[in-house]
Short mmCIF file of C-alpha atoms in Angstrom, two decimals:
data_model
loop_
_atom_site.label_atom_id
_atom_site.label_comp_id
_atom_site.label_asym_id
_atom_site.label_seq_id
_atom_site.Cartn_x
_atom_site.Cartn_y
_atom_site.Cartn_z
CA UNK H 4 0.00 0.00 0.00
CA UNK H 5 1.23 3.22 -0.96
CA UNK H 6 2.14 5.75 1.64
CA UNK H 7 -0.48 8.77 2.19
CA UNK H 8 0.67 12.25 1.20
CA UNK H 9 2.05 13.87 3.94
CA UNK H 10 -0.65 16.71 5.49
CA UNK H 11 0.93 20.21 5.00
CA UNK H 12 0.02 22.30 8.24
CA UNK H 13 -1.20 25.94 6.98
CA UNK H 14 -1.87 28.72 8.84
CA UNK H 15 -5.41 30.36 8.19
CA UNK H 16 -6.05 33.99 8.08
CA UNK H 17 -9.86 35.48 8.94
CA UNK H 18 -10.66 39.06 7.77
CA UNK H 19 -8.21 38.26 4.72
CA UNK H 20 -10.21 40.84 2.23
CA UNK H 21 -9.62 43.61 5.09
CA UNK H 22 -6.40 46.03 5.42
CA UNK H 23 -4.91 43.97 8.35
CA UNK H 24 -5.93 40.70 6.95
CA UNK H 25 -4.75 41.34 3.51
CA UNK H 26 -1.13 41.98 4.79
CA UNK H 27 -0.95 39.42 6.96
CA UNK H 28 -1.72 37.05 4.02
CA UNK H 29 1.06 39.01 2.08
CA UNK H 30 3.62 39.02 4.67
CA UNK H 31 3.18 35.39 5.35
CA UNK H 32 3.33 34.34 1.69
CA UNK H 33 6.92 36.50 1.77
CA UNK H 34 8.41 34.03 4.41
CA UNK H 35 7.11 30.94 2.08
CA UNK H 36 4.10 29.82 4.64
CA UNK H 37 1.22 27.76 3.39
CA UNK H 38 -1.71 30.04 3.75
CA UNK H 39 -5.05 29.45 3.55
CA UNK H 40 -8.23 32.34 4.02
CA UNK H 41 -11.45 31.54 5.24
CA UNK H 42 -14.17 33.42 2.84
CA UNK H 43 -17.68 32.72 2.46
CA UNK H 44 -17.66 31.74 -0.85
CA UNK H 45 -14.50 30.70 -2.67
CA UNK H 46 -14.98 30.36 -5.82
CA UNK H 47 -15.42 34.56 -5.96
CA UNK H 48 -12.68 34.96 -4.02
CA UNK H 49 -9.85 36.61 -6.18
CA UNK H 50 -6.86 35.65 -4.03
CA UNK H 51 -2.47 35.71 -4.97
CA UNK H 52 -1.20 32.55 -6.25
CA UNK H 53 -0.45 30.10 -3.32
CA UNK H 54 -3.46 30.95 -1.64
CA UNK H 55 -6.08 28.12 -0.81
CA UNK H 56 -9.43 29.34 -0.57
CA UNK H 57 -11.20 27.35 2.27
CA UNK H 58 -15.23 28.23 3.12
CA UNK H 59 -16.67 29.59 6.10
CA UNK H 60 -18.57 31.92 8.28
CA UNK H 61 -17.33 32.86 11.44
CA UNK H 62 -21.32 33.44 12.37
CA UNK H 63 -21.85 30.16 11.76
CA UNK H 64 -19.34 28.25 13.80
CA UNK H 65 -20.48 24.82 12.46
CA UNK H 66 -18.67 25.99 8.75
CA UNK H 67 -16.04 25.80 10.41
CA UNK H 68 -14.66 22.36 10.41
CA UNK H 69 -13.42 22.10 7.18
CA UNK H 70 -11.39 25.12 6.64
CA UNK H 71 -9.49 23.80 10.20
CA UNK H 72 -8.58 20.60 8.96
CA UNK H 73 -4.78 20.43 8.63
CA UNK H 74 -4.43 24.16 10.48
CA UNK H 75 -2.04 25.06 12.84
CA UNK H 76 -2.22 28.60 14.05
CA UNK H 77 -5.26 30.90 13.72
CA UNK H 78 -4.90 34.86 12.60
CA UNK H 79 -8.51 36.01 13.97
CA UNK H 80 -9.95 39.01 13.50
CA UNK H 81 -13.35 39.40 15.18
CA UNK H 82 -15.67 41.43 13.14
CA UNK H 83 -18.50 41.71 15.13
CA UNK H 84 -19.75 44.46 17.95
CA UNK H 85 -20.82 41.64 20.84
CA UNK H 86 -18.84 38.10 21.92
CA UNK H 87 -22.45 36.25 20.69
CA UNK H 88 -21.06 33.11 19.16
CA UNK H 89 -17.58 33.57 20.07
CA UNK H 90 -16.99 30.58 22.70
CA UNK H 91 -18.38 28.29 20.03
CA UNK H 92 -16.25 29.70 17.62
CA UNK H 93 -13.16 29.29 19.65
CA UNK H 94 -14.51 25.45 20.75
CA UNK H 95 -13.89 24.80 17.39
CA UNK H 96 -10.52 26.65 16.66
CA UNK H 97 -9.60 24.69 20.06
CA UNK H 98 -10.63 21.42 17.73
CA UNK H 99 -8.71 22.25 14.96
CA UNK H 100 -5.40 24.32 15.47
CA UNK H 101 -2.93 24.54 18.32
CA UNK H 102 -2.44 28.41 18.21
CA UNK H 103 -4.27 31.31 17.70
CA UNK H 104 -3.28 35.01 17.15
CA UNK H 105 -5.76 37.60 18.30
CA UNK H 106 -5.77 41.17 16.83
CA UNK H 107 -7.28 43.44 19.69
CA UNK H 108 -6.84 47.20 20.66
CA UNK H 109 -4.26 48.57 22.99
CA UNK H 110 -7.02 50.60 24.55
CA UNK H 111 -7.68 47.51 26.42
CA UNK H 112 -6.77 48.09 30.00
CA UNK H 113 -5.75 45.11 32.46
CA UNK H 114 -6.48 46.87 35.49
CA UNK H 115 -10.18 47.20 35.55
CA UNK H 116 -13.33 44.89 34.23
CA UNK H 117 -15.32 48.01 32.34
CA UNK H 118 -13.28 49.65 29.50
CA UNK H 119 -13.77 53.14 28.35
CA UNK H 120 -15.89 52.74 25.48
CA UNK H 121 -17.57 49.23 23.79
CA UNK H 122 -14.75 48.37 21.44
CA UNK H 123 -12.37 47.83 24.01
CA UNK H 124 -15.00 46.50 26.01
CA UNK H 125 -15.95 43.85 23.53
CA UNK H 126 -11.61 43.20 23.02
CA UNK H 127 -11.51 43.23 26.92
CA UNK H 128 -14.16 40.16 26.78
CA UNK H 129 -12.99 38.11 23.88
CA UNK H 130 -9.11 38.31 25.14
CA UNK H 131 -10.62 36.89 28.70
CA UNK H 132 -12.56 34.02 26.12
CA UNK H 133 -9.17 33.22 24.36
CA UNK H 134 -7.49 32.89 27.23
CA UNK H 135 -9.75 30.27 28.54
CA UNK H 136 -10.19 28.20 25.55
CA UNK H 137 -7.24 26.21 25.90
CA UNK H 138 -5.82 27.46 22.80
CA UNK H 139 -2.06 28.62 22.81
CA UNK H 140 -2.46 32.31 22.14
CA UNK H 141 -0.96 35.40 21.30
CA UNK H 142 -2.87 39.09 21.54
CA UNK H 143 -1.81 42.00 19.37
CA UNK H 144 -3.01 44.85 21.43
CA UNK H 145 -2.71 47.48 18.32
CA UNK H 146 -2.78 51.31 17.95
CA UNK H 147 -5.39 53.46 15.65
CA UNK H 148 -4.75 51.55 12.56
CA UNK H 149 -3.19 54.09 9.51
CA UNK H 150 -5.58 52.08 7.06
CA UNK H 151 -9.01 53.61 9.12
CA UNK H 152 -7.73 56.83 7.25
CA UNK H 153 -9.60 55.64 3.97
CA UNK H 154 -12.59 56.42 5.52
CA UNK H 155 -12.00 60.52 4.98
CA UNK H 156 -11.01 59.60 0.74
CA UNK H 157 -14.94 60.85 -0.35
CA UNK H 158 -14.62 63.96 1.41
CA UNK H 159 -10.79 64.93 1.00
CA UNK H 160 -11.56 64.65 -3.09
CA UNK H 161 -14.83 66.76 -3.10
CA UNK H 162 -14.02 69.77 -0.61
CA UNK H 163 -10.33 69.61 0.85
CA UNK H 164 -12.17 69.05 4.53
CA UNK H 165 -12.38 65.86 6.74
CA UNK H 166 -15.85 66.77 9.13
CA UNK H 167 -16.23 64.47 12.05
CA UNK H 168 -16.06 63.77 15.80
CA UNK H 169 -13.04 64.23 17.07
CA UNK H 170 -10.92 61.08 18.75
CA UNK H 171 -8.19 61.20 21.60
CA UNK H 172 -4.69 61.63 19.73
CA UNK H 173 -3.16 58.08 19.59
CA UNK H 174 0.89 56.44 18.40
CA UNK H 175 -1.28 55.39 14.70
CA UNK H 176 0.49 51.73 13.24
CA UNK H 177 0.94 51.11 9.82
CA UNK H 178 -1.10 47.75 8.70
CA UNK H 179 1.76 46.14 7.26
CA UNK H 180 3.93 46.39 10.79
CA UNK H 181 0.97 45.00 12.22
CA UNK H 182 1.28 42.20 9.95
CA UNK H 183 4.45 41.60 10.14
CA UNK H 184 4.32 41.03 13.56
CA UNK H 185 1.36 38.97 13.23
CA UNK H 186 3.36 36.70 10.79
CA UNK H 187 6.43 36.43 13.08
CA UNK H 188 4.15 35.21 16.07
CA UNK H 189 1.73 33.13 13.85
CA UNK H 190 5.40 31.21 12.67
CA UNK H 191 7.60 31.07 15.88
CA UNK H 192 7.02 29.42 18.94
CA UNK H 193 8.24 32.08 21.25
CA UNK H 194 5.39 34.26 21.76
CA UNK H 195 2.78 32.06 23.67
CA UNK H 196 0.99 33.80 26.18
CA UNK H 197 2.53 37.50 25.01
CA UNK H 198 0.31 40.47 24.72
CA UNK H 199 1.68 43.17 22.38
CA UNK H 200 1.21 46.38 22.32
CA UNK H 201 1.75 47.87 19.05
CA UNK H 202 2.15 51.62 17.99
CA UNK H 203 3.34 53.54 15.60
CA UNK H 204 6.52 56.07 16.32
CA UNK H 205 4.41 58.96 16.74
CA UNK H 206 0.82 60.37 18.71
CA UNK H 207 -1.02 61.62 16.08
CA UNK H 208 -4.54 63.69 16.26
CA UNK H 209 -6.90 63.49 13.75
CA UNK H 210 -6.52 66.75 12.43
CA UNK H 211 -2.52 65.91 12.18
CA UNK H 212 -3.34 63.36 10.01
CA UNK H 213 -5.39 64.97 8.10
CA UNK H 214 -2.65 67.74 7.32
CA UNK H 215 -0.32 64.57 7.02
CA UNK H 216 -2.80 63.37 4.14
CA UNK H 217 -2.43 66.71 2.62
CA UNK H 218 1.00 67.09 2.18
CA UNK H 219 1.32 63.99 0.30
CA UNK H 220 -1.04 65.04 -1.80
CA UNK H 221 0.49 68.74 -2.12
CA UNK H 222 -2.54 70.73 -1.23
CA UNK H 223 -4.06 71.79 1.85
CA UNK H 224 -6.20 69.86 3.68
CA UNK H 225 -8.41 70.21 6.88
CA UNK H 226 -9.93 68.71 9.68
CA UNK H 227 -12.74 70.01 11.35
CA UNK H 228 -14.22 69.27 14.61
CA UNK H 229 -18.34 67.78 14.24
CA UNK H 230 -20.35 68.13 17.36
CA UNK H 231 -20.77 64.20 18.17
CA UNK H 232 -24.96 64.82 18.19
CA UNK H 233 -24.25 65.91 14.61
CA UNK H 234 -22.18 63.28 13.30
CA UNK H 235 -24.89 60.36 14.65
CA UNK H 236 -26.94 61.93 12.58
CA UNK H 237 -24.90 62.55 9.73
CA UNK H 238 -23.89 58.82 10.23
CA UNK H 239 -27.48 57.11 10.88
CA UNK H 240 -28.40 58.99 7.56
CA UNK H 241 -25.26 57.67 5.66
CA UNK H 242 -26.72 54.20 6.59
CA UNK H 243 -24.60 52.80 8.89
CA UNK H 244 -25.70 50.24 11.25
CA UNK H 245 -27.21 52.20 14.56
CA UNK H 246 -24.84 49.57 16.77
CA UNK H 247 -21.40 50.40 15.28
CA UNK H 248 -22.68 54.68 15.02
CA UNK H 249 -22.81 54.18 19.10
CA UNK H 250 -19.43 52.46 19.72
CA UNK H 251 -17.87 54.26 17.14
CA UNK H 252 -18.90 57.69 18.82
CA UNK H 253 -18.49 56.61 22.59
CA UNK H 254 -14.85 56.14 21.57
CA UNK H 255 -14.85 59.75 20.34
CA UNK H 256 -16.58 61.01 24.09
CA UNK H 257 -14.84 58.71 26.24
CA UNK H 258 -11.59 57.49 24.91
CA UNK H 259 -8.79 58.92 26.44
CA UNK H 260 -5.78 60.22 25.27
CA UNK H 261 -2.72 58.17 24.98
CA UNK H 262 0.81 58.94 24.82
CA UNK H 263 2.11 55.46 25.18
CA UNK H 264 5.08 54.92 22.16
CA UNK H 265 6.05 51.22 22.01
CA UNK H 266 9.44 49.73 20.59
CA UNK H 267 7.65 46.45 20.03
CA UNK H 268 7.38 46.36 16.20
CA UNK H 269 11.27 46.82 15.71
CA UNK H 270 11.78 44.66 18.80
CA UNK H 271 9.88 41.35 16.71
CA UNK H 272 10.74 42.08 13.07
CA UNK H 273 13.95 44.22 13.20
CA UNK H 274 12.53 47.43 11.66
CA UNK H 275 11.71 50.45 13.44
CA UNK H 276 7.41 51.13 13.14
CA UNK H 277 6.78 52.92 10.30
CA UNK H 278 5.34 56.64 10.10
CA UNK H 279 1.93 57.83 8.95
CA UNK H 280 3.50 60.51 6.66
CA UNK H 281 4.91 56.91 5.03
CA UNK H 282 1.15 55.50 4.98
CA UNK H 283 -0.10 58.93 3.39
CA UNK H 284 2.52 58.98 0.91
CA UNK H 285 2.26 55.32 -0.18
CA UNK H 286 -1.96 55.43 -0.51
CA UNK H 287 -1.88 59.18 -1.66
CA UNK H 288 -3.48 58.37 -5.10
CA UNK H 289 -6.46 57.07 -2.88
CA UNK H 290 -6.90 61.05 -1.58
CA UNK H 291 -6.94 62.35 -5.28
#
């Protein structure tokens, strides 16, 4: 009888059409791992060469089995607004992989049981579900990610202005460093029960961003300050879903400020964090 083929262990990526996701996929491909996304339906999915295409839903935990099979490490990205379904989802991670990876917020604070504002809250609550799972885990507490940015694109093109609430000034992380640390400690076996907090090499407000996105482009551009009344309005009437206006705005009422600067990023991958004036200059073509 002819031996069976031996089972190559892959690591699969959630949220792999999203900013993070995307460059974790990319930066894991660049070190030669076997990747494999879970997507709803893969025969749309329009993925690099190398890439295996496995279905699932992460609302549906029972999809899951499949897309497990052969896995060894986890990147998960939760991208939901409550922990609903989350234990069953991580039953049957705990079933199928050895290690997961856990993008979270470094807002998350250790020293109290109610965060600031409900995104933290609801990172706060599925960091306390990983770590009773029984998987071996990892949590990337990250910064204001530079990719959010794309968000302002509509209204830098038409007028030149960026209207909206304002948000405590925070160290903002380029995607790709957060990916690149995400592929380091989805690979090595060093980083078990870490929790790291990753920033970018600068505190940033929004309106210094927005500036930032303006000198790349080589025009002026603005921020300017939207009562937060006005902007759930402005935002309920855009059609965005009346759960995620609320936790998007508490952040902008309750969220302190943060000056924390981390060396983390060059500590894992051997680069200094890069800056948001690199993001802006990089995705200015997106702003024109």
């Amino acid at each position: 009888m002819a031996e069976a083929d031996p089972i190559v262990s892959e690591i699969l990526v959630t949220g792999a059409t999203g900013n993070v996701g995307r460059e974790v996929m990319a930066q894991l491909l660049a070190v030669d791992t076997a990747v494999r996304v879970l997507v709803r339906d893969p025969d749309s999915a329009r993925l690099p060469e190398g890439v295996g295409a496995a279905a699932g839903d992460l609302s549906r935990p029972d999809t899951l089995e499949g897309a497990l099979r052969g896995t060894d490490s986890v990147f998960l990205i939760w991208p939901f607004l409550t922990t609903e379904g989350a234990p069953a989802v991580l039953k049957r991670l705990a079933a199928g992989a050895r290690r997961v990876v856990y993008l979270s917020s470094s807002g998350v604070r250790a020293d109290t049981d109610r965060q600031t504002d409900p995104i933290n809250q609801l990172h706060a609550d599925m960091e306390r579900l990983i770590e009773e799972s029984g998987l071996e885990w990892t949590i990337l507490r990250s910064n204001t990610i530079a990719s959010n940015a794309r968000g302002w694109a509509g209204q830098i093109r038409a007028t030149g202005v960026v209207r909206g609430p304002d948000i405590a000034a925070t160290a903002v992380i380029h995607e790709r460093d957060i990916a690149t640390v995400a592929a380091r400690t989805l690979t090595d076996d060093g980083h078990a029960g870490a929790k790291h907090v990753l920033t970018g090499p600068e505190v940033l407000s929004r309106a210094e961003q927005v500036h930032t996105i303006g000198q790349a482009l080589g025009r002026p551009v603005r921020f300017e300050k939207v009562p937060v009344e006005a902007a759930r309005q402005q935002m309920l009437a855009d059609g965005r879903p009346p759960a995620l206006v609320e936790a998007v705005l508490a952040g902008a009422e309750t969220r302190p400020e943060s000056h924390v600067i981390t060396q983390t990023v060059e500590e894992l991958t051997g680069a200094p964090a890069r800056t948001f004036r690199s993001w802006a200059e990089e995705h200015a073509d997106e702003f024109r």
